């Protein structure tokens, strides 16, 4: 019987959202050199602080930090998928990009690193914030210019633990996204297109731990993806209004989105489970503060309330935990 049947190719399987299969296989081809842009910021710049909010958990397939200090991002731009590697050395930033979206990413590199942000507009009124701002001079607010890539993970984070949201993002992007162009490390992926999000079957939303309410919100959003992406050129407040037209997107989700897509310094997050208590404790000694108390404490920072909240979180002054961490619901096991 030898030679009568072709060898059977082992099947691959999806485990934990990763495509697994036999070791070895076709060796990885050497990637062509990427396109390069060098930019000199006009002040201190901390890549971790600036780009950190774009990372959705330690296993985010679209974001990776490396031991050499470089940051890798895989994005779906209007020009197509692209991979960007950013390094900062000796007062200058070097960006290297691959894929159809390479030019788009490099053109907007300074904005993504906070070139449009003005930290000097922030005038601290609390000793804690003055001290934190002094210790973190490299904090700039990122502006990606991409709405959907911040909106979808923000919807996934609605009313669940961060662990559940990060797992859902990881599973769905790895299963339905596409490999990041260029020599991206660790099997990085570009998030799915709007059409692909719309075609994800209900059982895969469920297996990723996403309930029908959040899945339906994402489906409504991707149907009008072009109109939502247009809001990247609008003022943050107007962009929030457009986002909130979509049923299921409220002030919490729209603020979390424009903080990243627009670099909005005043888009304070309301409706959060933890932030009011953290801000209340840090600025007023009130760990039981609600949104109204938080907004009152942030009134002196009108126009810069998001930056003030970021500095509160970076200060490390948070109230001690009084109850066990909320357990994940794990609806995928139902």
JSON list of C-alpha atoms in Angstrom, two decimals, residues 126-129 131-132 135 274-287 309-320:
[
{"chain": "A", "resi": 126, "resn": "UNK", "atom": "CA", "xyz": [-3.27, 69.83, 43.37]},
{"chain": "A", "resi": 127, "resn": "UNK", "atom": "CA", "xyz": [0.14, 69.00, 44.81]},
{"chain": "A", "resi": 128, "resn": "UNK", "atom": "CA", "xyz": [-0.27, 65.36, 43.82]},
{"chain": "A", "resi": 129, "resn": "UNK", "atom": "CA", "xyz": [-0.81, 66.19, 40.15]},
{"chain": "A", "resi": 131, "resn": "UNK", "atom": "CA", "xyz": [4.40, 66.14, 41.51]},
{"chain": "A", "resi": 132, "resn": "UNK", "atom": "CA", "xyz": [3.22, 63.44, 39.08]},
{"chain": "A", "resi": 135, "resn": "UNK", "atom": "CA", "xyz": [7.95, 62.99, 37.38]},
{"chain": "A", "resi": 274, "resn": "UNK", "atom": "CA", "xyz": [-13.59, 52.48, 39.44]},
{"chain": "A", "resi": 275, "resn": "UNK", "atom": "CA", "xyz": [-12.44, 55.88, 38.13]},
{"chain": "A", "resi": 276, "resn": "UNK", "atom": "CA", "xyz": [-14.71, 58.13, 40.25]},
{"chain": "A", "resi": 277, "resn": "UNK", "atom": "CA", "xyz": [-13.53, 56.47, 43.45]},
{"chain": "A", "resi": 278, "resn": "UNK", "atom": "CA", "xyz": [-9.88, 56.69, 42.40]},
{"chain": "A", "resi": 279, "resn": "UNK", "atom": "CA", "xyz": [-10.11, 60.38, 41.45]},
{"chain": "A", "resi": 280, "resn": "UNK", "atom": "CA", "xyz": [-12.25, 61.14, 44.50]},
{"chain": "A", "resi": 281, "resn": "UNK", "atom": "CA", "xyz": [-9.75, 59.47, 46.82]},
{"chain": "A", "resi": 282, "resn": "UNK", "atom": "CA", "xyz": [-6.69, 61.09, 45.22]},
{"chain": "A", "resi": 283, "resn": "UNK", "atom": "CA", "xyz": [-8.04, 64.64, 45.00]},
{"chain": "A", "resi": 284, "resn": "UNK", "atom": "CA", "xyz": [-10.61, 64.78, 47.79]},
{"chain": "A", "resi": 285, "resn": "UNK", "atom": "CA", "xyz": [-10.08, 61.84, 50.11]},
{"chain": "A", "resi": 286, "resn": "UNK", "atom": "CA", "xyz": [-13.47, 60.39, 49.10]},
{"chain": "A", "resi": 287, "resn": "UNK", "atom": "CA", "xyz": [-13.16, 56.78, 47.98]},
{"chain": "A", "resi": 309, "resn": "UNK", "atom": "CA", "xyz": [-7.37, 61.71, 35.30]},
{"chain": "A", "resi": 310, "resn": "UNK", "atom": "CA", "xyz": [-4.37, 60.07, 33.58]},
{"chain": "A", "resi": 311, "resn": "UNK", "atom": "CA", "xyz": [-2.03, 61.76, 36.03]},
{"chain": "A", "resi": 312, "resn": "UNK", "atom": "CA", "xyz": [-4.16, 60.57, 38.95]},
{"chain": "A", "resi": 313, "resn": "UNK", "atom": "CA", "xyz": [-3.85, 56.99, 37.69]},
{"chain": "A", "resi": 314, "resn": "UNK", "atom": "CA", "xyz": [-0.10, 57.42, 37.16]},
{"chain": "A", "resi": 315, "resn": "UNK", "atom": "CA", "xyz": [0.36, 58.82, 40.66]},
{"chain": "A", "resi": 316, "resn": "UNK", "atom": "CA", "xyz": [-0.33, 55.43, 42.22]},
{"chain": "A", "resi": 317, "resn": "UNK", "atom": "CA", "xyz": [-2.54, 56.99, 44.90]},
{"chain": "A", "resi": 318, "resn": "UNK", "atom": "CA", "xyz": [-5.50, 54.63, 44.79]},
{"chain": "A", "resi": 319, "resn": "UNK", "atom": "CA", "xyz": [-7.76, 53.41, 47.61]},
{"chain": "A", "resi": 320, "resn": "UNK", "atom": "CA", "xyz": [-7.11, 49.97, 49.02]}
]
